[in-house]
Amino acid sequence: MTEHDYLLAWGLYAFAALGCLLVFFKLTGWMWRWLREPLRVVLAVLLLSPTIVDPAKDSFAPSIAISALDLAFKVGNNAWRAASDLAMYGLFAFVLYAVFVLVRWPLENRARARRQQAEAAAERRRVEDEQLEPAPMAADLNDRYRERTPAAPAPSFNGRVEPRI
């Protein structure tokens, strides 16, 4: 196998592995987030972790493929090396995932608190507006001479103030 064939094979494998990851992301989209994300990490480790096949040639192959082929055909002793590489890459991936979760957690709590405060403030404003404005009478609602402009939607504050025309 020439260097060009080797790189071509890895390129095709990488394309197929990313396609499998995309399909798995779609399949696990309905799950609870704290189950979905670790499953995605496990599949990414299984598909994307390489192991060395021949130390003399410095050639690598996917760990899961080496493990499966060595166990299925009972040839070679690369299954243990591939399993140890899978375990090592899995450990690294889950440590990175734990750091990601620990960074994301306080940010989500702060955003949730801000959202609840904004909703509570909007509810207070709505209650105050209802108390200040008397309810329209039934005759006013059916008055055929009143101006029929649609009510402006309640503003959702997104940091931008636009003029009302």
XYZ file of C-alpha atoms in Angstrom:
165
model
C 0.000 0.000 0.000
C 1.517 3.295 -1.061
C 1.364 6.493 0.947
C -1.258 7.855 -1.443
C -3.490 4.787 -0.981
C -3.034 4.976 2.778
C -4.131 8.627 2.900
C -7.017 7.932 0.536
C -8.221 5.057 2.718
C -8.072 7.240 5.836
C -9.896 10.033 4.036
C -12.691 7.686 2.983
C -12.880 6.261 6.500
C -13.029 9.748 8.031
C -15.834 10.730 5.642
C -17.790 7.548 6.459
C -17.193 7.972 10.207
C -18.441 11.555 10.146
C -21.508 10.374 8.208
C -22.148 7.723 10.866
C -21.754 10.363 13.577
C -24.256 12.607 11.800
C -26.782 9.763 11.572
C -26.219 8.917 15.240
C -26.718 12.582 16.178
C -30.071 12.507 14.361
C -31.055 9.203 16.002
C -30.242 10.409 19.518
C -31.779 13.868 19.127
C -34.932 12.917 21.054
C -33.076 11.674 24.148
C -32.521 13.389 27.465
C -29.398 15.558 27.152
C -27.469 13.934 30.008
C -27.825 10.556 28.269
C -27.489 11.756 24.663
C -24.188 13.601 25.040
C -22.174 10.767 26.700
C -23.476 8.326 24.081
C -22.263 10.667 21.362
C -18.859 10.910 23.033
C -18.625 7.105 23.209
C -19.465 6.720 19.525
C -17.009 9.446 18.524
C -14.255 7.686 20.477
C -15.147 4.327 18.924
C -15.147 5.686 15.383
C -12.307 8.198 15.502
C -9.605 6.591 17.650
C -6.609 5.165 15.755
C -4.184 2.476 16.866
C -0.816 1.545 15.462
C -0.793 -1.582 13.313
C 2.848 -1.955 12.403
C 5.344 0.001 14.532
C 8.042 -0.430 11.896
C 5.980 1.263 9.164
C 4.263 3.774 11.427
C 0.881 2.861 9.952
C -2.361 3.306 11.844
C -5.865 1.874 11.546
C -9.149 2.457 13.385
C -9.049 0.804 16.819
C -12.518 -0.666 16.538
C -11.663 -2.289 13.196
C -8.414 -3.775 14.528
C -10.212 -5.154 17.589
C -13.044 -6.639 15.539
C -10.757 -8.222 12.958
C -8.334 -9.656 15.516
C -11.178 -11.137 17.572
C -13.134 -12.446 14.574
C -10.217 -14.121 12.784
C -8.082 -14.856 15.878
C -4.945 -13.516 14.224
C -2.346 -11.125 15.584
C -2.059 -9.627 19.011
C -3.216 -6.112 18.219
C -6.612 -6.464 19.934
C -5.197 -5.648 23.372
C -3.272 -2.692 22.016
C -6.390 -1.414 20.250
C -8.487 -1.892 23.404
C -5.942 0.024 25.481
C -5.907 2.822 22.882
C -9.716 2.941 22.960
C -9.637 3.159 26.761
C -7.020 5.915 26.699
C -8.854 8.001 24.085
C -12.124 7.388 25.923
C -10.613 8.664 29.159
C -9.317 11.799 27.430
C -12.660 12.396 25.744
C -14.669 12.017 28.949
C -12.301 14.285 30.897
C -12.770 16.949 28.202
C -16.534 16.366 28.281
C -16.561 16.732 32.094
C -14.669 20.039 31.805
C -17.153 21.189 29.172
C -20.090 20.272 31.438
C -18.535 21.992 34.461
C -18.039 25.190 32.455
C -21.509 25.047 30.896
C -23.427 24.375 34.109
C -23.009 27.774 35.859
C -23.574 29.589 32.571
C -26.885 27.788 32.065
C -27.964 28.470 35.649
C -27.213 32.161 35.238
C -29.110 32.306 31.930
C -32.083 30.456 33.484
C -32.140 32.912 36.408
C -32.049 35.900 34.024
C -34.869 34.419 31.953
C -36.989 33.816 35.053
C -36.380 37.368 36.236
C -37.388 38.749 32.847
C -40.555 36.626 32.823
C -41.430 37.732 36.355
C -40.879 41.393 35.420
C -43.062 40.995 32.326
C -45.790 39.371 34.410
C -45.624 42.221 36.952
C -45.898 44.791 34.148
C -48.853 42.927 32.663
C -50.645 42.802 36.013
C -49.955 46.510 36.632
C -51.261 47.411 33.163
C -54.436 45.414 33.770
C -54.961 47.195 37.062
C -54.410 50.656 35.555
C -56.602 50.256 32.468
C -60.256 49.508 33.008
C -61.677 46.613 31.056
C -63.504 47.746 27.899
C -67.262 47.627 27.990
C -69.163 45.206 25.783
C -70.567 48.064 23.689
C -67.066 49.328 23.004
C -65.975 45.978 21.625
C -68.811 45.888 19.096
C -68.767 49.558 18.229
C -68.769 49.748 14.443
C -67.340 53.258 14.334
C -64.277 52.625 16.437
C -60.882 52.492 14.810
C -59.989 48.955 13.822
C -56.196 48.824 14.109
C -54.669 45.614 15.256
C -53.133 45.708 18.676
C -49.358 45.894 18.733
C -47.769 42.659 19.864
C -46.211 42.615 23.290
C -42.551 43.583 22.938
C -40.077 40.851 23.654
C -36.912 42.520 24.856
C -33.984 41.326 22.805
C -31.722 44.291 23.444
C -32.982 46.267 20.485
C -35.554 49.033 20.588
C -37.425 49.740 17.370
C -39.709 52.681 16.698
C -43.425 52.018 16.386
C -44.907 53.261 13.147
